[in-house]
mmCIF file with all atom_site columns, C-alpha atoms and ligand atoms in Angstrom:
data_model
loop_
_atom_site.group_PDB
_atom_site.id
_atom_site.type_symbol
_atom_site.label_atom_id
_atom_site.label_alt_id
_atom_site.label_comp_id
_atom_site.label_asym_id
_atom_site.label_entity_id
_atom_site.label_seq_id
_atom_site.pdbx_PDB_ins_code
_atom_site.Cartn_x
_atom_site.Cartn_y
_atom_site.Cartn_z
_atom_site.occupancy
_atom_site.B_iso_or_equiv
_atom_site.pdbx_formal_charge
_atom_site.auth_seq_id
_atom_site.auth_comp_id
_atom_site.auth_asym_id
_atom_site.auth_atom_id
_atom_site.pdbx_PDB_model_num
ATOM   1   C  CA  . MET A 1 1   ? 116.619 5.700   -102.134 1.00 51.00 ? 7   MET A CA  1
ATOM   2   C  CA  . THR A 1 2   ? 113.478 3.871   -101.305 1.00 58.00 ? 8   THR A CA  1
ATOM   3   C  CA  . SER A 1 3   ? 109.890 5.047   -101.943 1.00 73.00 ? 9   SER A CA  1
ATOM   4   C  CA  . GLN A 1 4   ? 106.800 3.745   -100.193 1.00 84.00 ? 10  GLN A CA  1
ATOM   5   C  CA  . SER A 1 5   ? 103.430 3.474   -101.805 1.00 91.00 ? 11  SER A CA  1
ATOM   6   C  CA  . THR A 1 6   ? 100.533 4.945   -99.798  1.00 96.00 ? 12  THR A CA  1
ATOM   7   C  CA  . PRO A 1 7   ? 96.923  3.691   -100.333 1.00 96.00 ? 13  PRO A CA  1
ATOM   8   C  CA  . GLY A 1 8   ? 96.373  6.775   -102.475 1.00 97.00 ? 14  GLY A CA  1
ATOM   9   C  CA  . ASP A 1 9   ? 99.241  5.719   -104.831 1.00 96.00 ? 15  ASP A CA  1
ATOM   10  C  CA  . ILE A 1 10  ? 97.538  2.243   -105.111 1.00 96.00 ? 16  ILE A CA  1
ATOM   11  C  CA  . PHE A 1 11  ? 94.176  3.858   -105.759 1.00 98.00 ? 17  PHE A CA  1
ATOM   12  C  CA  . ALA A 1 12  ? 95.591  6.106   -108.547 1.00 97.00 ? 18  ALA A CA  1
ATOM   13  C  CA  . ASP A 1 13  ? 96.985  3.052   -110.119 1.00 97.00 ? 19  ASP A CA  1
ATOM   14  C  CA  . LEU A 1 14  ? 93.708  1.144   -109.860 1.00 97.00 ? 20  LEU A CA  1
ATOM   15  C  CA  . LEU A 1 15  ? 91.934  3.988   -111.563 1.00 97.00 ? 21  LEU A CA  1
ATOM   16  C  CA  . ARG A 1 16  ? 94.397  4.246   -114.334 1.00 97.00 ? 22  ARG A CA  1
ATOM   17  C  CA  . TYR A 1 17  ? 95.153  0.628   -115.158 1.00 97.00 ? 23  TYR A CA  1
ATOM   18  C  CA  . ASN A 1 18  ? 92.401  -1.540  -113.895 1.00 96.00 ? 24  ASN A CA  1
ATOM   19  C  CA  . THR A 1 19  ? 88.874  -2.183  -114.992 1.00 96.00 ? 25  THR A CA  1
ATOM   20  C  CA  . PRO A 1 20  ? 86.219  -1.610  -112.361 1.00 98.00 ? 26  PRO A CA  1
ATOM   21  C  CA  . SER A 1 21  ? 84.545  -4.567  -110.640 1.00 98.00 ? 27  SER A CA  1
ATOM   22  C  CA  . ALA A 1 22  ? 81.114  -2.973  -110.987 1.00 98.00 ? 28  ALA A CA  1
ATOM   23  C  CA  . LEU A 1 23  ? 79.706  0.182   -112.635 1.00 98.00 ? 29  LEU A CA  1
ATOM   24  C  CA  . ALA A 1 24  ? 76.512  2.209   -112.880 1.00 98.00 ? 30  ALA A CA  1
ATOM   25  C  CA  . TRP A 1 25  ? 75.577  4.384   -115.965 1.00 98.00 ? 31  TRP A CA  1
ATOM   26  C  CA  . VAL A 1 26  ? 73.655  7.244   -114.562 1.00 98.00 ? 32  VAL A CA  1
ATOM   27  C  CA  . ARG A 1 27  ? 70.894  8.904   -116.497 1.00 98.00 ? 33  ARG A CA  1
ATOM   28  C  CA  . GLY A 1 28  ? 68.899  12.005  -115.656 1.00 98.00 ? 34  GLY A CA  1
ATOM   29  C  CA  . GLY A 1 29  ? 65.171  11.942  -115.176 1.00 97.00 ? 35  GLY A CA  1
ATOM   30  C  CA  . GLU A 1 30  ? 62.417  14.424  -115.992 1.00 95.00 ? 36  GLU A CA  1
ATOM   31  C  CA  . ALA A 1 31  ? 64.076  17.250  -114.076 1.00 92.00 ? 37  ALA A CA  1
ATOM   32  C  CA  . ALA A 1 32  ? 67.559  16.731  -115.690 1.00 95.00 ? 38  ALA A CA  1
ATOM   33  C  CA  . PRO A 1 33  ? 67.187  15.071  -119.004 1.00 96.00 ? 39  PRO A CA  1
ATOM   34  C  CA  . ALA A 1 34  ? 70.687  16.037  -120.197 1.00 97.00 ? 40  ALA A CA  1
ATOM   35  C  CA  . LEU A 1 35  ? 72.383  14.557  -117.183 1.00 98.00 ? 41  LEU A CA  1
ATOM   36  C  CA  . SER A 1 36  ? 74.640  11.478  -117.798 1.00 98.00 ? 42  SER A CA  1
ATOM   37  C  CA  . GLY A 1 37  ? 77.501  9.962   -116.175 1.00 98.00 ? 43  GLY A CA  1
ATOM   38  C  CA  . LEU A 1 38  ? 79.386  6.838   -114.962 1.00 98.00 ? 44  LEU A CA  1
ATOM   39  C  CA  . VAL A 1 39  ? 80.077  5.580   -111.429 1.00 98.00 ? 45  VAL A CA  1
ATOM   40  C  CA  . LYS A 1 40  ? 82.832  2.934   -111.167 1.00 98.00 ? 46  LYS A CA  1
ATOM   41  C  CA  . PHE A 1 41  ? 83.581  0.665   -108.169 1.00 98.00 ? 47  PHE A CA  1
ATOM   42  C  CA  . TYR A 1 42  ? 87.056  -1.008  -107.758 1.00 98.00 ? 48  TYR A CA  1
ATOM   43  C  CA  . GLU A 1 43  ? 88.160  -3.764  -105.402 1.00 97.00 ? 49  GLU A CA  1
ATOM   44  C  CA  . THR A 1 44  ? 91.105  -2.678  -103.428 1.00 97.00 ? 50  THR A CA  1
ATOM   45  C  CA  . PRO A 1 45  ? 93.893  -4.566  -101.618 1.00 95.00 ? 51  PRO A CA  1
ATOM   46  C  CA  . TYR A 1 46  ? 92.249  -3.272  -98.370  1.00 95.00 ? 52  TYR A CA  1
ATOM   47  C  CA  . GLN A 1 47  ? 88.806  -3.935  -96.885  1.00 94.00 ? 53  GLN A CA  1
ATOM   48  C  CA  . GLY A 1 48  ? 87.068  -1.132  -98.671  1.00 97.00 ? 54  GLY A CA  1
ATOM   49  C  CA  . VAL A 1 49  ? 85.950  -0.166  -102.132 1.00 98.00 ? 55  VAL A CA  1
ATOM   50  C  CA  . LEU A 1 50  ? 87.278  2.660   -104.324 1.00 98.00 ? 56  LEU A CA  1
ATOM   51  C  CA  . VAL A 1 51  ? 84.498  4.655   -105.990 1.00 98.00 ? 57  VAL A CA  1
ATOM   52  C  CA  . GLU A 1 52  ? 85.052  7.068   -108.931 1.00 98.00 ? 58  GLU A CA  1
ATOM   53  C  CA  . ALA A 1 53  ? 82.256  9.093   -110.454 1.00 98.00 ? 59  ALA A CA  1
ATOM   54  C  CA  . GLU A 1 54  ? 82.124  11.409  -113.456 1.00 98.00 ? 60  GLU A CA  1
ATOM   55  C  CA  . ILE A 1 55  ? 78.921  13.308  -114.137 1.00 98.00 ? 61  ILE A CA  1
ATOM   56  C  CA  . PHE A 1 56  ? 77.900  15.633  -116.939 1.00 98.00 ? 62  PHE A CA  1
ATOM   57  C  CA  . ASN A 1 57  ? 75.159  18.242  -117.173 1.00 96.00 ? 63  ASN A CA  1
ATOM   58  C  CA  . LEU A 1 58  ? 74.095  18.555  -113.576 1.00 95.00 ? 64  LEU A CA  1
ATOM   59  C  CA  . PRO A 1 59  ? 71.066  20.853  -113.786 1.00 90.00 ? 65  PRO A CA  1
ATOM   60  C  CA  . ASN A 1 60  ? 70.738  23.715  -111.439 1.00 70.00 ? 66  ASN A CA  1
ATOM   61  C  CA  . LYS A 1 61  ? 74.212  25.392  -111.278 1.00 71.00 ? 67  LYS A CA  1
ATOM   62  C  CA  . SER A 1 62  ? 72.726  28.824  -111.589 1.00 71.00 ? 68  SER A CA  1
ATOM   63  C  CA  . ALA A 1 63  ? 69.432  28.303  -109.756 1.00 71.00 ? 69  ALA A CA  1
ATOM   64  C  CA  . PRO A 1 64  ? 68.863  30.668  -106.826 1.00 73.00 ? 70  PRO A CA  1
ATOM   65  C  CA  . GLY A 1 65  ? 69.748  28.863  -103.640 1.00 71.00 ? 71  GLY A CA  1
ATOM   66  C  CA  . SER A 1 66  ? 71.715  26.195  -105.285 1.00 74.00 ? 72  SER A CA  1
ATOM   67  C  CA  . SER A 1 67  ? 74.869  25.360  -103.443 1.00 85.00 ? 73  SER A CA  1
ATOM   68  C  CA  . ASP A 1 68  ? 76.138  23.358  -106.396 1.00 92.00 ? 74  ASP A CA  1
ATOM   69  C  CA  . PHE A 1 69  ? 76.468  20.350  -104.021 1.00 95.00 ? 75  PHE A CA  1
ATOM   70  C  CA  . TYR A 1 70  ? 74.325  17.356  -104.998 1.00 96.00 ? 76  TYR A CA  1
ATOM   71  C  CA  . ALA A 1 71  ? 73.435  14.533  -102.539 1.00 97.00 ? 77  ALA A CA  1
ATOM   72  C  CA  . PHE A 1 72  ? 74.739  11.180  -103.733 1.00 98.00 ? 78  PHE A CA  1
ATOM   73  C  CA  . HIS A 1 73  ? 73.619  7.831   -102.334 1.00 98.00 ? 79  HIS A CA  1
ATOM   74  C  CA  . ILE A 1 74  ? 73.140  4.154   -102.987 1.00 98.00 ? 80  ILE A CA  1
ATOM   75  C  CA  . HIS A 1 75  ? 69.449  3.358   -102.663 1.00 98.00 ? 81  HIS A CA  1
ATOM   76  C  CA  . GLN A 1 76  ? 68.109  -0.102  -101.865 1.00 98.00 ? 82  GLN A CA  1
ATOM   77  C  CA  . ASN A 1 77  ? 66.317  -1.049  -105.194 1.00 98.00 ? 83  ASN A CA  1
ATOM   78  C  CA  . GLY A 1 78  ? 67.926  -1.114  -108.662 1.00 98.00 ? 84  GLY A CA  1
ATOM   79  C  CA  . ASP A 1 79  ? 64.734  0.017   -110.402 1.00 98.00 ? 85  ASP A CA  1
ATOM   80  C  CA  . CYS A 1 80  ? 65.074  3.452   -112.077 1.00 98.00 ? 86  CYS A CA  1
ATOM   81  C  CA  . SER A 1 81  ? 61.633  3.255   -113.646 1.00 98.00 ? 87  SER A CA  1
ATOM   82  C  CA  . GLY A 1 82  ? 58.790  5.740   -112.923 1.00 97.00 ? 88  GLY A CA  1
ATOM   83  C  CA  . ASN A 1 83  ? 61.238  8.768   -112.684 1.00 97.00 ? 89  ASN A CA  1
ATOM   84  C  CA  . PHE A 1 84  ? 63.004  6.792   -109.894 1.00 98.00 ? 90  PHE A CA  1
ATOM   85  C  CA  . ALA A 1 85  ? 59.895  6.367   -107.654 1.00 97.00 ? 91  ALA A CA  1
ATOM   86  C  CA  . HIS A 1 86  ? 60.825  2.742   -106.816 1.00 98.00 ? 92  HIS A CA  1
ATOM   87  C  CA  . THR A 1 87  ? 64.461  2.982   -105.654 1.00 98.00 ? 93  THR A CA  1
ATOM   88  C  CA  . GLY A 1 88  ? 63.470  2.811   -102.012 1.00 97.00 ? 94  GLY A CA  1
ATOM   89  C  CA  . ASP A 1 89  ? 65.444  4.185   -99.005  1.00 97.00 ? 95  ASP A CA  1
ATOM   90  C  CA  . HIS A 1 90  ? 69.143  4.570   -98.663  1.00 98.00 ? 96  HIS A CA  1
ATOM   91  C  CA  . TYR A 1 91  ? 71.067  1.172   -98.556  1.00 98.00 ? 97  TYR A CA  1
ATOM   92  C  CA  . ASN A 1 92  ? 71.070  0.566   -94.903  1.00 98.00 ? 98  ASN A CA  1
ATOM   93  C  CA  . PRO A 1 93  ? 71.618  -3.065  -93.939  1.00 97.00 ? 99  PRO A CA  1
ATOM   94  C  CA  . SER A 1 94  ? 72.533  -2.373  -90.356  1.00 96.00 ? 100 SER A CA  1
ATOM   95  C  CA  . GLY A 1 95  ? 69.602  -0.110  -89.396  1.00 97.00 ? 101 GLY A CA  1
ATOM   96  C  CA  . GLN A 1 96  ? 71.550  3.069   -88.814  1.00 97.00 ? 102 GLN A CA  1
ATOM   97  C  CA  . PRO A 1 97  ? 70.290  6.667   -88.954  1.00 98.00 ? 103 PRO A CA  1
ATOM   98  C  CA  . HIS A 1 98  ? 71.429  8.879   -91.829  1.00 98.00 ? 104 HIS A CA  1
ATOM   99  C  CA  . PRO A 1 99  ? 74.317  9.659   -92.555  1.00 98.00 ? 105 PRO A CA  1
ATOM   100 C  CA  . PHE A 1 100 ? 75.506  6.372   -91.104  1.00 98.00 ? 106 PHE A CA  1
ATOM   101 C  CA  . HIS A 1 101 ? 73.735  4.373   -93.901  1.00 98.00 ? 107 HIS A CA  1
ATOM   102 C  CA  . ALA A 1 102 ? 76.114  2.104   -95.826  1.00 98.00 ? 108 ALA A CA  1
ATOM   103 C  CA  . GLY A 1 103 ? 74.758  3.891   -98.952  1.00 98.00 ? 109 GLY A CA  1
ATOM   104 C  CA  . ASP A 1 104 ? 75.625  7.448   -97.819  1.00 98.00 ? 110 ASP A CA  1
ATOM   105 C  CA  . PHE A 1 105 ? 78.216  8.987   -100.055 1.00 98.00 ? 111 PHE A CA  1
ATOM   106 C  CA  . PRO A 1 106 ? 80.201  12.251  -100.036 1.00 98.00 ? 112 PRO A CA  1
ATOM   107 C  CA  . PRO A 1 107 ? 78.270  14.786  -102.149 1.00 97.00 ? 113 PRO A CA  1
ATOM   108 C  CA  . LEU A 1 108 ? 79.044  15.665  -105.755 1.00 97.00 ? 114 LEU A CA  1
ATOM   109 C  CA  . LEU A 1 109 ? 80.390  19.198  -106.322 1.00 96.00 ? 115 LEU A CA  1
ATOM   110 C  CA  . GLY A 1 110 ? 79.192  20.702  -109.581 1.00 94.00 ? 116 GLY A CA  1
ATOM   111 C  CA  . ASN A 1 111 ? 81.459  22.865  -111.688 1.00 91.00 ? 117 ASN A CA  1
ATOM   112 C  CA  . GLU A 1 112 ? 79.302  24.418  -114.370 1.00 89.00 ? 118 GLU A CA  1
ATOM   113 C  CA  . GLY A 1 113 ? 77.471  21.166  -114.502 1.00 93.00 ? 119 GLY A CA  1
ATOM   114 C  CA  . TYR A 1 114 ? 80.447  18.817  -114.374 1.00 95.00 ? 120 TYR A CA  1
ATOM   115 C  CA  . ALA A 1 115 ? 81.452  16.745  -111.414 1.00 97.00 ? 121 ALA A CA  1
ATOM   116 C  CA  . TRP A 1 116 ? 84.322  14.274  -110.829 1.00 98.00 ? 122 TRP A CA  1
ATOM   117 C  CA  . THR A 1 117 ? 85.079  12.550  -107.576 1.00 98.00 ? 123 THR A CA  1
ATOM   118 C  CA  . ALA A 1 118 ? 86.846  9.544   -106.191 1.00 98.00 ? 124 ALA A CA  1
ATOM   119 C  CA  . PHE A 1 119 ? 86.701  8.267   -102.581 1.00 98.00 ? 125 PHE A CA  1
ATOM   120 C  CA  . TYR A 1 120 ? 87.504  5.206   -100.562 1.00 98.00 ? 126 TYR A CA  1
ATOM   121 C  CA  . ASP A 1 121 ? 84.597  3.560   -98.637  1.00 98.00 ? 127 ASP A CA  1
ATOM   122 C  CA  . LYS A 1 122 ? 84.554  0.721   -96.117  1.00 98.00 ? 128 LYS A CA  1
ATOM   123 C  CA  . ARG A 1 123 ? 80.834  0.680   -95.576  1.00 98.00 ? 129 ARG A CA  1
ATOM   124 C  CA  . PHE A 1 124 ? 79.993  -2.039  -98.118  1.00 98.00 ? 130 PHE A CA  1
ATOM   125 C  CA  . SER A 1 125 ? 81.404  -4.666  -100.382 1.00 97.00 ? 131 SER A CA  1
ATOM   126 C  CA  . ILE A 1 126 ? 80.840  -4.715  -104.084 1.00 97.00 ? 132 ILE A CA  1
ATOM   127 C  CA  . LYS A 1 127 ? 78.666  -7.910  -103.826 1.00 96.00 ? 133 LYS A CA  1
ATOM   128 C  CA  . ASP A 1 128 ? 76.429  -6.006  -101.233 1.00 96.00 ? 134 ASP A CA  1
ATOM   129 C  CA  . ILE A 1 129 ? 75.573  -3.242  -103.719 1.00 98.00 ? 135 ILE A CA  1
ATOM   130 C  CA  . ALA A 1 130 ? 75.236  -5.297  -106.954 1.00 98.00 ? 136 ALA A CA  1
ATOM   131 C  CA  . GLY A 1 131 ? 71.792  -4.677  -108.425 1.00 98.00 ? 137 GLY A CA  1
ATOM   132 C  CA  . ARG A 1 132 ? 71.023  -1.653  -106.255 1.00 98.00 ? 138 ARG A CA  1
ATOM   133 C  CA  . SER A 1 133 ? 70.889  1.929   -107.539 1.00 98.00 ? 139 SER A CA  1
ATOM   134 C  CA  . VAL A 1 134 ? 73.058  5.056   -107.405 1.00 98.00 ? 140 VAL A CA  1
ATOM   135 C  CA  . ILE A 1 135 ? 70.938  8.263   -107.025 1.00 98.00 ? 141 ILE A CA  1
ATOM   136 C  CA  . ILE A 1 136 ? 71.850  11.979  -107.523 1.00 98.00 ? 142 ILE A CA  1
ATOM   137 C  CA  . HIS A 1 137 ? 69.565  14.461  -105.784 1.00 97.00 ? 143 HIS A CA  1
ATOM   138 C  CA  . SER A 1 138 ? 68.613  18.014  -106.711 1.00 93.00 ? 144 SER A CA  1
ATOM   139 C  CA  . HIS A 1 139 ? 70.027  19.516  -103.527 1.00 92.00 ? 145 HIS A CA  1
ATOM   140 C  CA  . ALA A 1 140 ? 72.789  19.134  -101.015 1.00 94.00 ? 146 ALA A CA  1
ATOM   141 C  CA  . ASP A 1 141 ? 72.671  16.515  -98.312  1.00 96.00 ? 147 ASP A CA  1
ATOM   142 C  CA  . ASP A 1 142 ? 72.568  18.218  -94.818  1.00 96.00 ? 148 ASP A CA  1
ATOM   143 C  CA  . PHE A 1 143 ? 73.969  15.054  -93.212  1.00 97.00 ? 149 PHE A CA  1
ATOM   144 C  CA  . THR A 1 144 ? 71.548  15.527  -90.320  1.00 97.00 ? 150 THR A CA  1
ATOM   145 C  CA  . SER A 1 145 ? 67.829  15.322  -91.348  1.00 97.00 ? 151 SER A CA  1
ATOM   146 C  CA  . GLN A 1 146 ? 66.176  11.893  -91.286  1.00 98.00 ? 152 GLN A CA  1
ATOM   147 C  CA  . PRO A 1 147 ? 65.776  9.702   -93.162  1.00 95.00 ? 153 PRO A CA  1
ATOM   148 C  CA  . SER A 1 148 ? 67.632  11.130  -96.120  1.00 95.00 ? 154 SER A CA  1
ATOM   149 C  CA  . GLY A 1 149 ? 69.484  14.436  -95.463  1.00 96.00 ? 155 GLY A CA  1
ATOM   150 C  CA  . ASP A 1 150 ? 66.691  16.753  -96.738  1.00 95.00 ? 156 ASP A CA  1
ATOM   151 C  CA  . SER A 1 151 ? 68.279  16.521  -100.192 1.00 95.00 ? 157 SER A CA  1
ATOM   152 C  CA  . GLY A 1 152 ? 65.393  17.187  -102.484 1.00 93.00 ? 158 GLY A CA  1
ATOM   153 C  CA  . SER A 1 153 ? 64.044  15.178  -105.410 1.00 95.00 ? 159 SER A CA  1
ATOM   154 C  CA  . LYS A 1 154 ? 65.836  12.366  -107.264 1.00 97.00 ? 160 LYS A CA  1
ATOM   155 C  CA  . ILE A 1 155 ? 67.138  13.786  -110.460 1.00 97.00 ? 161 ILE A CA  1
ATOM   156 C  CA  . ALA A 1 156 ? 69.299  10.811  -111.857 1.00 98.00 ? 162 ALA A CA  1
ATOM   157 C  CA  . CYS A 1 157 ? 69.586  7.081   -111.342 1.00 98.00 ? 163 CYS A CA  1
ATOM   158 C  CA  . GLY A 1 158 ? 71.807  4.205   -112.433 1.00 98.00 ? 164 GLY A CA  1
ATOM   159 C  CA  . VAL A 1 159 ? 71.736  0.444   -111.618 1.00 98.00 ? 165 VAL A CA  1
ATOM   160 C  CA  . ILE A 1 160 ? 74.910  -1.032  -110.162 1.00 98.00 ? 166 ILE A CA  1
ATOM   161 C  CA  . GLU A 1 161 ? 76.077  -3.868  -112.476 1.00 98.00 ? 167 GLU A CA  1
ATOM   162 C  CA  . ILE A 1 162 ? 78.833  -6.342  -111.763 1.00 97.00 ? 168 ILE A CA  1
ATOM   163 C  CA  . MET A 1 163 ? 81.399  -6.589  -114.501 1.00 95.00 ? 169 MET A CA  1
ATOM   164 C  CA  . HIS A 1 164 ? 82.595  -10.104 -115.533 1.00 73.00 ? 170 HIS A CA  1
HETATM 165 CU CU1 . CU  B 2 .   ? 69.341  9.411   -102.168 1.00 93.76 ? 10  CU  B CU1 1
HETATM 166 ZN ZN1 . ZN  B 3 .   ? 71.356  8.024   -95.797  1.00 93.76 ? 11  ZN  B ZN1 1
#
């Protein structure tokens, strides 16, 4: 009997046995001081990058109107100072509209404040995103509105650091 590995099998092994090529420690700002988490970026045997995120203490799970989805992006600048006022626009090296920015991610899904996700992404390389920021927003991304999906304020930020 033979068994063939799918990309998903390879990705599961990467998450379990490998160290990421880059990571971002994410910290909440004024609106979500208890928020913390880690986003990891893995090289794959393919052209794209495997991204895994684990986030704790997302803030507005019981707020009226909250969908419990949180927009999740790479922003241009790796500067989380000033309650994230200096992170710039979505990472968008090819001048596309939202949600075709290279920095547009699938949203986080909160579960009583906890989110875990992993996805495969061919829109950037790890060297492209080094020194930029990962941002979590207060609301869902509508994947339509320009320039950033009408996703509310920036509630958390982390700078993407290459691991050596
Ligand atoms: Cu954003
Ligand atoms: Zn975007």
